[in-house]
Structure formats: C-alpha cells, structure tokens
Short mmCIF file of C-alpha atoms in Angstrom, two decimals:
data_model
loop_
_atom_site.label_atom_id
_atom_site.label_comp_id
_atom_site.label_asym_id
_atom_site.label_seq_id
_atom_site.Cartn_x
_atom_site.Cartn_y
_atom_site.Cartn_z
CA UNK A 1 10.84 -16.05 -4.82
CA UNK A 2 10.26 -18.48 -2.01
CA UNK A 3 7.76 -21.08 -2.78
CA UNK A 4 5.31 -19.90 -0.17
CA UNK A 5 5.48 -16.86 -1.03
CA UNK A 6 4.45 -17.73 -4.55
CA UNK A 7 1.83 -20.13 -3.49
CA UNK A 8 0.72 -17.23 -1.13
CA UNK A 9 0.54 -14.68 -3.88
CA UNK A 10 -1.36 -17.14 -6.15
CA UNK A 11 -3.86 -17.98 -3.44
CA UNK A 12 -4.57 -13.73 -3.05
CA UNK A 13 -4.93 -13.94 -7.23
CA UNK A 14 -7.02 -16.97 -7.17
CA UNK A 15 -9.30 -15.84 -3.83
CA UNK A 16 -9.77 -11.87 -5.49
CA UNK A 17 -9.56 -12.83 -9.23
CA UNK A 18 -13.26 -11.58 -9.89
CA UNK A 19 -12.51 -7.98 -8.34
CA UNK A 20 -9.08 -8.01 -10.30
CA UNK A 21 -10.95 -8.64 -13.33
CA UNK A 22 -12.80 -5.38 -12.67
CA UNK A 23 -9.93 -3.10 -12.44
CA UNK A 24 -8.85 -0.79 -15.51
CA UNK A 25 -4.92 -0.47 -15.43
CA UNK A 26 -4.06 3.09 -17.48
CA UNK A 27 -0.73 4.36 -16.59
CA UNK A 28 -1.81 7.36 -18.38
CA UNK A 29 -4.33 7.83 -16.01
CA UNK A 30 -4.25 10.51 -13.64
CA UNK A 31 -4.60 9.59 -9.44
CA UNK A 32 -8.55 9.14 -8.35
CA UNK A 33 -9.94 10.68 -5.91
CA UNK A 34 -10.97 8.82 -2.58
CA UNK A 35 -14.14 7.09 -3.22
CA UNK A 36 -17.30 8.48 -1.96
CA UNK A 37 -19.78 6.79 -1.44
CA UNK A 38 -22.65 9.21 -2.01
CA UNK A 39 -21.30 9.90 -6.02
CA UNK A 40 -19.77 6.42 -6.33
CA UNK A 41 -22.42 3.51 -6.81
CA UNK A 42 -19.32 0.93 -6.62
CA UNK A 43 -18.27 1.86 -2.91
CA UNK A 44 -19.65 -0.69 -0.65
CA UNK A 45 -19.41 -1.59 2.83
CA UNK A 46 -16.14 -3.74 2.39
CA UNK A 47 -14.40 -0.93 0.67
CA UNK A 48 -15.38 1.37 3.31
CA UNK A 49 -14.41 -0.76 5.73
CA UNK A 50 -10.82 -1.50 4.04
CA UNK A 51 -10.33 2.50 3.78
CA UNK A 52 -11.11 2.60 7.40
CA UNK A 53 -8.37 0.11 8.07
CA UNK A 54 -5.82 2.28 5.71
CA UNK A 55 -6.80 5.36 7.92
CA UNK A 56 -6.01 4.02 11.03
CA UNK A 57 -2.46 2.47 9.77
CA UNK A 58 -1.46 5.95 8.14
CA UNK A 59 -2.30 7.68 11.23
CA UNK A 60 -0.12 5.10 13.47
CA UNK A 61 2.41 5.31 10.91
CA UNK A 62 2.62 9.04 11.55
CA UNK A 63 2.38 8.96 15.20
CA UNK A 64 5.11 6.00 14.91
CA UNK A 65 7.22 5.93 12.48
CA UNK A 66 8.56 2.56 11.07
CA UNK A 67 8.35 0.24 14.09
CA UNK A 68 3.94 1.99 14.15
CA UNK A 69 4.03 0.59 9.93
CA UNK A 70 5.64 -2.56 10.71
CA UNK A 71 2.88 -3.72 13.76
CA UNK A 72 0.41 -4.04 11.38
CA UNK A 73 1.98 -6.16 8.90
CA UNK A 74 0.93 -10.42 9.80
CA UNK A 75 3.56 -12.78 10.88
CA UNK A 76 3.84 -14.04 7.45
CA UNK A 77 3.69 -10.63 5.61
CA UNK A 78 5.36 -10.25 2.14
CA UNK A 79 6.60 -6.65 1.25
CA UNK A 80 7.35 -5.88 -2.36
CA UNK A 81 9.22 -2.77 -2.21
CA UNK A 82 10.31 -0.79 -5.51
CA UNK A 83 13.19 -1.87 -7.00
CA UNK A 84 14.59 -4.75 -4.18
CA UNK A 85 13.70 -8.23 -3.25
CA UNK A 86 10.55 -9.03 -1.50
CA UNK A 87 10.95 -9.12 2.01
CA UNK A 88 8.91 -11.36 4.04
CA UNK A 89 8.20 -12.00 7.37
CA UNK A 90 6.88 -9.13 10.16
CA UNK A 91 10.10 -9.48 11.93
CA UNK A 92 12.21 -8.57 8.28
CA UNK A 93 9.93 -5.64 7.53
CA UNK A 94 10.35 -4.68 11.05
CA UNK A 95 13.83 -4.58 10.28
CA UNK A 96 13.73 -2.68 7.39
CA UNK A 97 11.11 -0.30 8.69
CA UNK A 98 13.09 1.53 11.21
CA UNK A 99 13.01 5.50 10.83
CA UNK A 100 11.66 7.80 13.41
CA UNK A 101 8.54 10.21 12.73
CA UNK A 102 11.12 13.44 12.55
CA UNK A 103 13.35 11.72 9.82
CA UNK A 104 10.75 10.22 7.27
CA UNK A 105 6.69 10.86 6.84
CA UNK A 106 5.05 8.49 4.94
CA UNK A 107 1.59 9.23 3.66
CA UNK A 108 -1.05 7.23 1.26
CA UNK A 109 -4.39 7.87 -0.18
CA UNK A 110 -6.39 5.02 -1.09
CA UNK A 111 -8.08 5.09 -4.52
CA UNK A 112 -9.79 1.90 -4.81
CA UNK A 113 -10.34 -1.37 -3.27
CA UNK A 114 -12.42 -4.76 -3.26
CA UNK A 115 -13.07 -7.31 -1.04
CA UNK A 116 -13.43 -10.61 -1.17
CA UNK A 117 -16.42 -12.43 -1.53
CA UNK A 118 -15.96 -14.19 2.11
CA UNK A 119 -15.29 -11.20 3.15
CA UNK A 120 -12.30 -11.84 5.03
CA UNK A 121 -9.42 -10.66 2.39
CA UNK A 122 -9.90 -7.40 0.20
CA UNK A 123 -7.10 -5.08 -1.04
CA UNK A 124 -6.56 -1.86 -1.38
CA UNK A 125 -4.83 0.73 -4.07
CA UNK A 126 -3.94 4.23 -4.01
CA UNK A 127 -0.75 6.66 -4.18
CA UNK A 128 1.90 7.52 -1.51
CA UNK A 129 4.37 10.05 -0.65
CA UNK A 130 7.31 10.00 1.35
CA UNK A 131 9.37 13.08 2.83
CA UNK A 132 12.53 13.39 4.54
CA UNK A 133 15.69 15.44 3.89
CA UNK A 134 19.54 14.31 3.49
CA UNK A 135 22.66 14.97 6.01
CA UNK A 136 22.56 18.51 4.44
CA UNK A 137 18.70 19.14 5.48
CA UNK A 138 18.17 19.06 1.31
CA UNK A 139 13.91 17.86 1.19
CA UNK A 140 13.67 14.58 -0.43
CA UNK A 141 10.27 13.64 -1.89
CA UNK A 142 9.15 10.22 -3.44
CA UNK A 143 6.00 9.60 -4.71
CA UNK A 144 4.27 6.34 -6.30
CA UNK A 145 1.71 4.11 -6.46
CA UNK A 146 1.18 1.02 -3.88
CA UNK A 147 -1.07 -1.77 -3.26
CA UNK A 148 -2.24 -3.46 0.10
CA UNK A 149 -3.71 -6.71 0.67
CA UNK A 150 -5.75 -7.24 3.52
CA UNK A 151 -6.34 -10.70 5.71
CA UNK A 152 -8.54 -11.02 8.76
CA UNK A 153 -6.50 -12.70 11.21
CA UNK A 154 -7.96 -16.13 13.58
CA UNK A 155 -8.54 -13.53 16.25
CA UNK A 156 -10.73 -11.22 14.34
CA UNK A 157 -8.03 -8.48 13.36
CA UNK A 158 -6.90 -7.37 10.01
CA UNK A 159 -3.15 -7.42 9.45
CA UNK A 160 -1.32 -6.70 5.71
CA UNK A 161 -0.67 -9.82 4.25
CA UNK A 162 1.08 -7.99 1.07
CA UNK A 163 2.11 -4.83 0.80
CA UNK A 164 3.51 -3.99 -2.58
CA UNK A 165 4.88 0.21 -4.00
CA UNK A 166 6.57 1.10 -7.37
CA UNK A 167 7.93 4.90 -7.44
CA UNK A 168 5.92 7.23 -9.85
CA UNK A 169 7.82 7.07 -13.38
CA UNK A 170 10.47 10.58 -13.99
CA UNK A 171 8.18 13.68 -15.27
CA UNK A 172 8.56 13.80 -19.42
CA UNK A 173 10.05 17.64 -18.35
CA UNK A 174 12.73 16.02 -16.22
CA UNK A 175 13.91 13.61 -18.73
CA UNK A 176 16.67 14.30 -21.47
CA UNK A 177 17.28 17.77 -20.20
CA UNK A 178 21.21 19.05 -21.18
CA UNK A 179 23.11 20.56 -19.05
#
C-alpha cells in the first residue's frame, strides 16, 4: 500500500478510534435493520445526518450508474474493493466505475454509523447488493457487506474518503455439494 494511503487510513483509525471501540464485530450476526431513531437511543444527529448522505449517493448511483458513484468519491479517495488492490484516486475509481444504470444496479442499506467527535469525519456500515445479468441475460446477484468513510470537504461538502466491500461468505447449503 502506498504510504499515504496508509498514513491516511491510520489518521481515519486514530481520528474515529473511540466509535470503533464501540462496535461489536459477529460474523454470525444476522444484517440490522436501519436505525431508528425513535427505538434506538444510540442514533444521533451525526448518524442521521451520515444516512442522509448514503441516501442521496444510492439514489444518484441509481439514476447514474458508475460515473453518478464515482462523483462523490474526494480527489484523494481510497477504494478497497473485495478481493483486488486498493484503488485510489477519484479519477482511478472513475475508471473503474464505468457501467450504465441498465447493465448493473447497485444498492446499500446502512446499518450503523458514528461520527467523529469534530464532527467533520464519521463512517458508515451496512450491506449491499449488486444485479446485472451475463452476455446470455443469466441474473447475476452479489451481495456483501461495505463500509464508508465520510470527510467534509474545505468547501463544506461531504465526499467518501474510503470506501471499502467484502462479498457475503458462500451459504453452508452451497458448499461441498456433489454433483
């Protein structure tokens, strides 16, 4: 990994280490739902207001496809897709980010989230789904879990400074089956 990129990721660590001591990892666990906050005494304003953010980039992201997902990532993003090397930089992601509305659908639930206590980096957690079907119009569906980290910008906006998925582990019914 790039040395920025490490010092970048150790800074987010460093800045959000008392949420991150809050969170319970089970991968046991089934997926929460959304918070609410009328049942959920943990959902505060900064949560609210990082789901709010996740809304709004899902819905561009539907409307737009890759290039709509890409726009919100900052300059000096870092993606950590499953299973490949980070990629980092708005321009790469851009790159990589390229299908059309009609070919793929990408959809996310957030489940969680902190912010900061300066209140201008918080991240977010949740699970995703992705559709789209092969040459042969077969459906292909991925699902997983992904986490988001949020920066506010020098102009006031919020862009994704990190932006990290891992698929959803094979079903114990789908594994070790004979032919």
């Amino acid at each position: 990994m790039h040395r920025g990129s490490c010092l970048f990721v150790f800074s987010v660590l460093v800045l959000l280490q008392p949420a991150i001591g809050q969170l319970t990892l089970d991968p046991a666990a089934k997926p929460a739902q959304a918070a609410n906050p009328l049942t959920d005494p943990s959902y505060k304003a900064g949560v609210a207001f990082l789901f709010d953010l996740e809304a709004k980039f899902e819905a561009d992201t539907a409307k737009g496809g890759g290039a709509a997902f890409a726009k919100w990532f900052a300059d000096d993003a870092v993606e950590l897709p499953n299973g490949q090397a980070p990629v980092v930089g708005r321009a790469a992601i851009a790159g990589g980010t390229t299908w059309s509305p009609d070919a793929y659908q990408l959809t996310w639930t957030p489940e969680g989230g902190r912010m900061g206590p300066s209140g201008e980096m918080g991240f977010t957690w949740g699970h995703y789904e992705g559709r789209s079907k092969d040459r042969d119009g077969t459906p292909h569906v991925s699902t997983g879990r992904y986490m988001t980290v949020w920066k506010k910008q020098a102009d006031g906006s919020w862009k994704v400074a990190l932006d990290a998925s891992n698929e959803e582990p094979a079903k114990k019914e789908d594994c070790c089956k004979l032919p």
